[in-house]
Amino acid sequence: MHPVVVLDPWSPWPLAFPAAVLVLGAVLAIAGRERRWVREIGYVLVVAGPLAAAAMLGFLSGTWDQAQRFDAMIELGYETPTFSGGEGIVGGTPGAIDFAATRDGERVEGQLVPLGDAQWQVVEAP
């Protein structure tokens, strides 16, 4: 029997900050018609908001997922787990993720296989 772990999905609430920057930039760009410096600050914020959101989306979601996997493997008794690419995103859903760790003093390798509903099955390679 392979153990099953539940990995909480990442919540995108931090993206509210770049969205607020985008809205503020739009307001400044529109309201600053008569003051050039206000309008230009608005333009900068309109560009910076989406760029910050894209950067945050890539960095924060990946960091969150990595930490969730690491903590779940530690709870199952694996030591120093590391993860590699695996199958990536397949058809809009995540594919299996390869892992290597130490368990009971022995090096083990395997995969975290998605079962749906944030559940993942830990399958050790023979």
Coordinates of C-alpha atoms in Angstrom, one line a residue:
M1 CA 0.0 0.0 0.0
H2 CA 1.4 3.4 -1.0
P3 CA 0.8 6.3 1.3
V4 CA -1.3 9.2 0.2
V5 CA -0.5 12.8 1.2
V6 CA -2.7 15.9 0.8
L7 CA -0.9 19.0 -0.5
D8 CA -2.8 22.2 0.1
P9 CA -3.0 24.2 -3.2
W10 CA -1.4 27.7 -3.4
S11 CA -3.8 30.6 -2.8
P12 CA -3.3 33.5 -5.2
W13 CA -4.3 36.2 -2.8
P14 CA -0.9 37.9 -2.9
L15 CA -1.6 38.8 -6.5
A16 CA -4.0 41.4 -5.0
F17 CA -1.0 43.7 -4.4
P18 CA 0.1 44.0 -8.1
A19 CA -3.5 44.3 -9.1
A20 CA -3.8 47.3 -6.7
V21 CA -0.7 48.8 -8.3
L22 CA -2.2 48.4 -11.7
V23 CA -5.5 50.1 -10.7
L24 CA -3.5 52.9 -8.9
G25 CA -1.5 53.4 -12.1
A26 CA -4.6 53.6 -14.2
V27 CA -6.1 56.2 -11.9
L28 CA -2.9 58.3 -11.9
A29 CA -2.6 58.0 -15.7
I30 CA -6.1 59.2 -16.2
A31 CA -6.2 61.8 -13.4
G32 CA -2.8 63.2 -14.3
R33 CA -3.7 64.6 -17.6
E34 CA -2.7 68.0 -16.6
R35 CA 0.4 67.0 -14.6
R36 CA 2.9 65.2 -16.7
W37 CA 4.9 63.7 -13.8
V38 CA 1.7 62.2 -12.3
R39 CA 0.7 60.7 -15.7
E40 CA 4.1 59.2 -16.2
I41 CA 4.1 57.6 -12.7
G42 CA 0.8 56.1 -13.7
Y43 CA 2.2 54.7 -16.9
V44 CA 5.1 53.1 -14.9
L45 CA 2.7 51.6 -12.4
V46 CA 0.4 50.2 -15.2
V47 CA 3.4 48.4 -16.7
A48 CA 4.9 47.4 -13.3
G49 CA 1.7 45.9 -11.9
P50 CA 1.3 43.0 -14.4
L51 CA 5.1 42.4 -14.5
A52 CA 5.1 42.0 -10.7
A53 CA 2.1 39.7 -10.9
A54 CA 3.8 37.5 -13.4
A55 CA 7.0 37.3 -11.4
M56 CA 5.1 36.6 -8.2
L57 CA 2.9 33.9 -9.9
G58 CA 6.0 32.0 -11.0
F59 CA 8.0 32.4 -7.8
L60 CA 5.5 32.2 -5.0
S61 CA 3.4 29.3 -6.4
G62 CA 6.6 27.2 -7.1
T63 CA 8.0 28.0 -3.6
W64 CA 4.7 27.1 -2.0
D65 CA 4.4 23.7 -3.8
Q66 CA 8.0 22.8 -3.1
A67 CA 7.5 23.5 0.7
Q68 CA 4.3 21.5 0.8
R69 CA 5.9 18.5 -0.9
F70 CA 9.0 18.7 1.4
D71 CA 6.9 18.9 4.6
A72 CA 4.7 16.0 3.5
M73 CA 7.6 13.8 2.8
I74 CA 9.2 14.6 6.1
E75 CA 6.0 13.7 7.9
L76 CA 6.1 10.3 6.2
G77 CA 9.6 9.6 7.6
Y78 CA 11.7 10.6 4.5
E79 CA 14.8 12.5 5.2
T80 CA 16.3 15.2 2.9
P81 CA 13.8 14.8 0.1
T82 CA 14.6 16.4 -3.2
F83 CA 12.4 16.7 -6.3
S84 CA 13.0 16.9 -10.0
G85 CA 11.0 17.8 -13.0
G86 CA 8.9 14.6 -13.4
E87 CA 6.1 14.8 -16.0
G88 CA 5.2 18.5 -15.5
I89 CA 1.8 19.8 -16.4
V90 CA -0.1 17.3 -18.6
G91 CA -3.4 18.4 -20.1
G92 CA -3.9 21.2 -17.5
T93 CA -3.3 18.9 -14.5
P94 CA 0.1 18.2 -12.8
G95 CA 1.9 15.1 -13.7
A96 CA 4.0 12.8 -11.5
I97 CA 6.9 14.4 -9.7
D98 CA 10.2 12.4 -9.3
F99 CA 11.7 12.4 -5.8
A100 CA 14.8 11.1 -4.1
A101 CA 15.2 10.9 -0.3
T102 CA 16.7 8.8 2.5
R103 CA 14.5 6.5 4.6
D104 CA 15.7 4.3 7.4
G105 CA 19.3 5.1 6.3
E106 CA 18.8 3.9 2.7
R107 CA 18.5 6.0 -0.4
V108 CA 15.1 5.7 -2.1
E109 CA 13.7 7.1 -5.3
G110 CA 10.2 7.3 -6.6
Q111 CA 7.4 9.5 -7.7
L112 CA 4.6 11.6 -6.2
V113 CA 1.6 10.6 -8.4
P114 CA -1.4 13.0 -8.5
L115 CA -4.7 11.4 -7.6
G116 CA -6.8 14.6 -7.9
D117 CA -8.4 16.8 -5.2
A118 CA -4.9 17.8 -3.9
Q119 CA -4.1 14.2 -3.1
W120 CA -0.8 12.6 -4.1
Q121 CA 0.3 9.0 -3.8
V122 CA 3.9 8.3 -2.8
V123 CA 5.3 5.5 -5.0
E124 CA 8.8 4.2 -4.3
A125 CA 10.7 2.8 -7.3
P126 CA 11.6 -0.9 -6.9

